[in-house]
Tab-separated table of C-alpha atoms in Angstrom:
chain	number	residue	atom	x	y	z
H	1	MET	CA	206.685	55.310	63.715
H	2	THR	CA	209.187	56.568	66.241
H	3	THR	CA	208.468	57.208	69.762
H	4	PRO	CA	208.972	61.105	70.350
H	5	THR	CA	212.098	62.297	72.297
H	6	PRO	CA	210.836	63.191	75.949
H	7	VAL	CA	211.916	66.787	77.169
H	8	ILE	CA	211.435	67.772	80.700
H	9	PHE	CA	211.684	71.462	81.601
H	10	ILE	CA	212.858	71.904	85.061
H	11	HIS	CA	212.221	75.294	86.941
H	12	GLY	CA	214.312	77.300	89.177
H	13	LEU	CA	213.618	79.164	92.258
H	14	TRP	CA	210.300	81.277	92.323
H	15	LEU	CA	208.849	80.450	89.065
H	16	HIS	CA	205.967	77.773	88.780
H	17	ALA	CA	206.123	74.765	86.280
H	18	SER	CA	203.321	76.328	84.512
H	19	SER	CA	205.605	79.071	83.453
H	20	TRP	CA	207.212	76.594	81.002
H	21	GLN	CA	204.025	76.299	78.909
H	22	PRO	CA	204.928	77.930	75.757
H	23	TRP	CA	207.865	76.095	75.556
H	24	ILE	CA	205.863	73.017	75.528
H	25	ASP	CA	203.818	73.936	73.030
H	26	LEU	CA	206.591	75.082	70.784
H	27	PHE	CA	208.344	71.689	71.531
H	28	ARG	CA	205.222	69.737	70.968
H	29	LYS	CA	204.939	71.271	67.587
H	30	ALA	CA	208.815	70.346	66.965
H	31	GLY	CA	208.001	66.774	67.363
H	32	TYR	CA	209.106	66.178	70.922
H	33	ASP	CA	207.236	65.172	73.915
H	34	PRO	CA	207.590	67.865	76.558
H	35	SER	CA	206.685	68.217	80.004
H	36	ALA	CA	207.349	70.302	83.127
H	37	PRO	CA	206.882	68.557	86.207
H	38	GLY	CA	207.025	70.531	89.203
H	39	TRP	CA	209.377	70.145	92.081
H	40	PRO	CA	208.748	68.256	95.055
H	41	GLY	CA	205.770	69.790	96.922
H	42	ASP	CA	204.918	71.995	94.043
H	43	PRO	CA	201.041	72.323	93.582
H	44	ASP	CA	199.545	72.244	90.500
H	45	THR	CA	198.675	75.942	90.201
H	46	VAL	CA	200.404	79.190	91.068
H	47	ASP	CA	197.326	80.344	93.702
H	48	GLU	CA	197.788	77.119	95.234
H	49	ALA	CA	201.517	77.588	95.693
H	50	ARG	CA	200.989	81.044	97.232
H	51	ALA	CA	198.473	79.637	99.527
H	52	ASN	CA	200.482	76.787	100.613
H	53	PRO	CA	204.104	77.661	101.048
H	54	GLU	CA	204.909	75.317	103.902
H	55	GLY	CA	204.342	72.107	100.980
H	56	ILE	CA	207.370	73.707	99.457
H	57	ALA	CA	209.691	74.600	102.168
H	58	ASP	CA	212.585	72.625	102.963
H	59	HIS	CA	213.156	70.571	100.015
H	60	GLY	CA	216.900	70.682	98.974
H	61	ILE	CA	219.054	69.914	95.902
H	62	ASP	CA	219.372	66.222	96.414
H	63	ASP	CA	215.831	66.160	97.050
H	64	VAL	CA	215.070	67.755	93.766
H	65	VAL	CA	217.609	65.502	91.922
H	66	ALA	CA	216.031	62.273	93.311
H	67	HIS	CA	212.609	63.599	92.415
H	68	TYR	CA	213.387	63.933	88.810
H	69	ALA	CA	215.384	60.815	88.614
H	70	GLU	CA	212.351	59.101	89.535
H	71	ILE	CA	210.233	60.683	86.917
H	72	ILE	CA	212.916	59.769	84.337
H	73	SER	CA	212.828	56.360	85.470
H	74	ALA	CA	209.425	55.784	84.311
H	75	LEU	CA	210.240	57.153	80.790
H	76	PRO	CA	210.888	55.043	77.502
H	77	ALA	CA	214.150	56.662	76.439
H	78	LYS	CA	216.666	59.529	78.167
H	79	PRO	CA	214.920	62.906	78.095
H	80	ILE	CA	216.447	66.115	76.928
H	81	LEU	CA	216.544	68.508	79.904
H	82	ILE	CA	216.065	72.265	79.678
H	83	GLY	CA	216.511	73.887	83.296
H	84	HIS	CA	216.678	77.574	84.301
H	85	SER	CA	218.554	78.754	87.456
H	86	PHE	CA	218.388	76.292	90.187
H	87	GLY	CA	216.458	73.959	87.351
H	88	GLY	CA	219.944	74.012	85.359
H	89	MET	CA	221.910	73.143	88.084
H	90	ILE	CA	219.622	70.113	89.016
H	91	ALA	CA	219.555	69.227	84.986
H	92	GLN	CA	223.519	69.507	84.998
H	93	LYS	CA	223.531	66.804	88.001
H	94	LEU	CA	221.285	64.391	85.963
H	95	LEU	CA	223.141	64.660	82.814
H	96	GLY	CA	226.406	64.198	84.590
H	97	GLN	CA	224.511	61.257	86.281
H	98	ASP	CA	224.028	59.831	82.550
H	99	LEU	CA	220.356	60.307	83.225
H	100	ALA	CA	219.669	62.483	80.218
H	101	ALA	CA	220.476	62.693	76.549
H	102	ALA	CA	221.167	66.172	76.451
H	103	THR	CA	220.983	68.919	78.506
H	104	VAL	CA	220.282	72.924	78.121
H	105	ALA	CA	220.959	74.966	81.157
H	106	ILE	CA	219.593	78.502	80.889
H	107	ASP	CA	220.990	80.975	83.263
H	108	ALA	CA	221.965	78.003	85.601
H	109	ALA	CA	222.766	78.488	89.584
H	110	GLN	CA	226.489	77.962	90.424
H	111	ILE	CA	227.610	74.764	90.778
H	112	LYS	CA	230.322	73.403	93.127
H	113	GLY	CA	233.934	74.615	92.127
H	114	VAL	CA	232.500	77.855	90.480
H	115	LEU	CA	234.234	80.843	92.585
H	116	PRO	CA	232.912	84.083	91.056
H	117	LEU	CA	230.264	85.626	93.460
H	118	PRO	CA	229.363	88.928	92.065
H	119	LEU	CA	227.775	91.627	94.323
H	120	SER	CA	224.238	91.621	92.153
H	121	ALA	CA	223.671	87.962	92.992
H	122	LEU	CA	224.184	88.674	96.526
H	123	ARG	CA	221.691	91.270	96.167
H	124	ALA	CA	219.371	89.050	94.292
H	125	THR	CA	219.514	86.363	96.932
H	126	LEU	CA	219.246	88.654	100.403
H	127	PRO	CA	215.664	87.845	100.623
H	128	VAL	CA	216.459	84.538	101.373
H	129	PHE	CA	220.246	85.019	103.077
H	130	LYS	CA	218.756	87.938	105.533
H	131	ASN	CA	217.654	85.336	107.881
H	132	PRO	CA	219.346	82.008	108.432
H	133	ARG	CA	216.096	80.495	109.570
H	134	ASN	CA	215.144	80.788	105.809
H	135	LYS	CA	217.024	77.640	105.182
H	136	HIS	CA	213.959	75.656	106.237
H	137	ARG	CA	211.537	77.576	104.943
H	138	ALA	CA	209.687	78.945	101.567
H	139	VAL	CA	210.416	82.570	100.946
H	140	SER	CA	208.559	84.837	98.452
H	141	LEU	CA	209.690	87.942	96.418
H	142	THR	CA	208.045	90.965	96.350
H	143	ALA	CA	207.519	92.807	93.429
H	144	GLU	CA	210.553	95.228	93.805
H	145	GLN	CA	212.630	92.111	94.641
H	146	PHE	CA	211.382	90.041	91.340
H	147	ARG	CA	212.303	93.530	89.140
H	148	TYR	CA	215.993	93.309	90.449
H	149	ALA	CA	216.311	89.680	90.493
H	150	PHE	CA	214.549	88.719	87.347
H	151	GLY	CA	212.850	91.481	85.140
H	152	ASN	CA	215.598	94.085	84.800
H	153	ALA	CA	215.955	94.112	81.421
H	154	VAL	CA	212.330	94.440	80.559
H	155	THR	CA	209.986	97.024	81.315
H	156	ALA	CA	208.650	97.754	84.692
H	157	GLU	CA	205.048	96.671	83.360
H	158	GLU	CA	206.080	93.697	81.956
H	159	SER	CA	208.092	92.687	84.918
H	160	GLN	CA	204.934	93.404	87.279
H	161	GLN	CA	202.910	91.208	84.789
H	162	LEU	CA	205.344	88.354	85.231
H	163	PHE	CA	205.617	88.629	88.809
H	164	GLU	CA	201.911	88.584	88.943
H	165	THR	CA	201.509	85.710	86.732
H	166	TRP	CA	204.241	83.131	87.583
H	167	THR	CA	206.041	83.690	90.958
H	168	ILE	CA	205.435	81.579	94.011
H	169	PRO	CA	207.569	81.183	97.222
H	170	ALA	CA	210.715	79.117	97.132
H	171	PRO	CA	212.791	76.900	99.450
H	172	GLY	CA	215.586	78.836	100.779
H	173	LYS	CA	217.661	75.277	101.392
H	174	PRO	CA	218.867	75.031	97.727
H	175	LEU	CA	220.725	78.628	98.172
H	176	PHE	CA	222.055	77.924	101.402
H	177	GLU	CA	223.657	74.436	100.054
H	178	ALA	CA	224.985	76.411	96.936
H	179	ALA	CA	226.635	79.194	99.102
H	180	ALA	CA	228.401	76.423	101.337
H	181	ALA	CA	229.426	74.103	98.394
H	182	ASN	CA	232.860	74.975	98.299
H	183	PHE	CA	233.424	74.700	101.942
H	184	ASP	CA	231.485	71.183	101.672
H	185	PRO	CA	233.117	67.869	100.371
H	186	HIS	CA	229.907	66.176	100.013
H	187	SER	CA	227.932	69.333	98.608
H	188	PRO	CA	224.654	68.408	96.984
H	189	ALA	CA	225.526	71.458	94.528
H	190	ALA	CA	228.369	69.066	93.040
H	191	VAL	CA	228.319	68.034	89.471
H	192	ASN	CA	230.231	65.170	87.772
H	193	THR	CA	231.718	67.511	85.036
H	194	ASN	CA	234.305	65.157	84.042
H	195	ASN	CA	231.940	62.603	82.604
H	196	GLU	CA	233.275	61.923	78.989
H	197	LEU	CA	230.301	59.666	78.012
H	198	ARG	CA	227.615	62.148	78.941
H	199	GLY	CA	225.129	63.665	76.281
H	200	PRO	CA	225.913	66.891	74.977
H	201	LEU	CA	225.535	70.126	76.881
H	202	LEU	CA	224.425	73.704	76.033
H	203	LEU	CA	224.845	76.601	78.888
H	204	ILE	CA	223.071	79.859	78.033
H	205	THR	CA	223.737	83.048	79.833
H	206	GLY	CA	222.086	86.162	79.773
H	207	GLY	CA	224.613	89.162	79.931
H	208	LYS	CA	222.298	91.608	81.870
H	209	ASP	CA	221.123	88.963	84.424
H	210	HIS	CA	221.776	89.881	87.969
H	211	THR	CA	221.102	86.563	89.758
H	212	VAL	CA	223.281	84.526	87.945
H	213	PRO	CA	225.713	86.772	85.954
H	214	GLU	CA	227.384	85.701	82.703
H	215	SER	CA	230.978	85.616	84.739
H	216	VAL	CA	229.069	82.747	86.887
H	217	THR	CA	227.853	80.815	83.689
H	218	ARG	CA	231.784	81.120	82.330
H	219	ALA	CA	233.311	79.779	85.317
H	220	THR	CA	230.703	77.156	85.060
H	221	LEU	CA	232.113	76.437	81.577
H	222	LYS	CA	235.473	76.072	82.941
H	223	GLN	CA	234.535	73.535	85.239
H	224	TYR	CA	233.726	71.251	82.183
H	225	ARG	CA	237.500	71.547	80.686
H	226	HIS	CA	238.603	68.396	81.433
H	227	SER	CA	235.964	66.440	79.732
H	228	GLU	CA	235.675	65.717	75.912
H	229	ALA	CA	232.072	65.640	76.012
H	230	VAL	CA	230.259	68.320	74.036
H	231	THR	CA	229.935	71.451	76.065
H	232	ASP	CA	228.941	74.724	74.542
H	233	ILE	CA	227.867	78.301	75.640
H	234	LEU	CA	225.422	80.828	73.983
H	235	ASP	CA	225.245	84.397	75.046
H	236	PHE	CA	222.085	86.848	74.955
H	237	PRO	CA	223.693	89.979	75.659
H	238	ASP	CA	220.382	92.235	76.471
H	239	ARG	CA	218.584	89.378	78.376
H	240	ALA	CA	218.134	88.982	82.252
H	241	HIS	CA	216.799	86.355	84.425
H	242	SER	CA	213.441	86.394	83.271
H	243	LEU	CA	214.557	85.453	79.335
H	244	THR	CA	212.426	82.259	79.750
H	245	ILE	CA	209.109	83.619	80.558
H	246	ASP	CA	209.452	87.148	78.877
H	247	SER	CA	208.279	88.609	75.593
H	248	GLY	CA	211.507	87.415	74.019
H	249	TRP	CA	211.441	83.764	75.462
H	250	ARG	CA	210.911	82.498	71.874
H	251	ASP	CA	214.081	83.711	70.731
H	252	VAL	CA	216.029	81.684	73.541
H	253	ALA	CA	213.767	78.356	73.008
H	254	ASP	CA	214.762	78.449	69.056
H	255	ALA	CA	218.247	79.030	69.990
H	256	SER	CA	217.907	75.667	71.927
H	257	LEU	CA	215.742	73.698	69.476
H	258	THR	CA	218.325	74.481	66.838
H	259	TRP	CA	221.218	73.507	69.021
H	260	LEU	CA	219.252	70.083	69.809
H	261	ARG	CA	218.876	69.464	66.133
H	262	ALA	CA	222.519	70.208	64.937
H	263	HIS	CA	223.234	67.435	67.492
H	264	GLY	CA	221.138	65.366	66.007
H	265	LEU	CA	218.566	65.263	68.944
């Protein structure tokens, strides 16, 4: 018997790792060995995360990358990485470091070199940027803020349910680091986009995403133009930032599986 390929799901800001559970179940049935380890400081449950935001605070991009690199080092083979939002950026960094067999980056946070900064993205992240001290804090969203940043393409009722079920405080530091990326020659948001030997990369974008608009994902795609390694993009025009957890998650998951299988993974 062959050993199932490991798959690591990486969440982004404001969502708990357990929000990947439907994906984990689907990928296990498809023959993979999936898991969704949280970021450093993340507790095991949503309730614990809400009760102890200080444990999540002040972790930056390099901390998160090192955390997942250590997890990967204990695996029997290079994993497939599937990341959402900042998890998509983290997955791209790990792919560029040759630590992954392939990566699916869903509505991934902007990497160094990406210039578009749409007004909707500024509004979605304003709860963090409105106070410079938030760089070292964990910040929570209100239901209204979540509705704008994540749930704008689903009903108000579904957005409220997703907010109540999955949201946790998020460290502000990664957002401050990404915002300063193009002014910092040593930015942790830099990705090795020129790596010719890396595994395949699929960028997925939601056409109604306020937090990571389609223009950001397409600008990310251009950053890979000097590499001959596989870089594909897939649009979901009617989806927003909640596309990995809302009632349409299965469409995105099935598309990811189809792409992986097309590349023999």
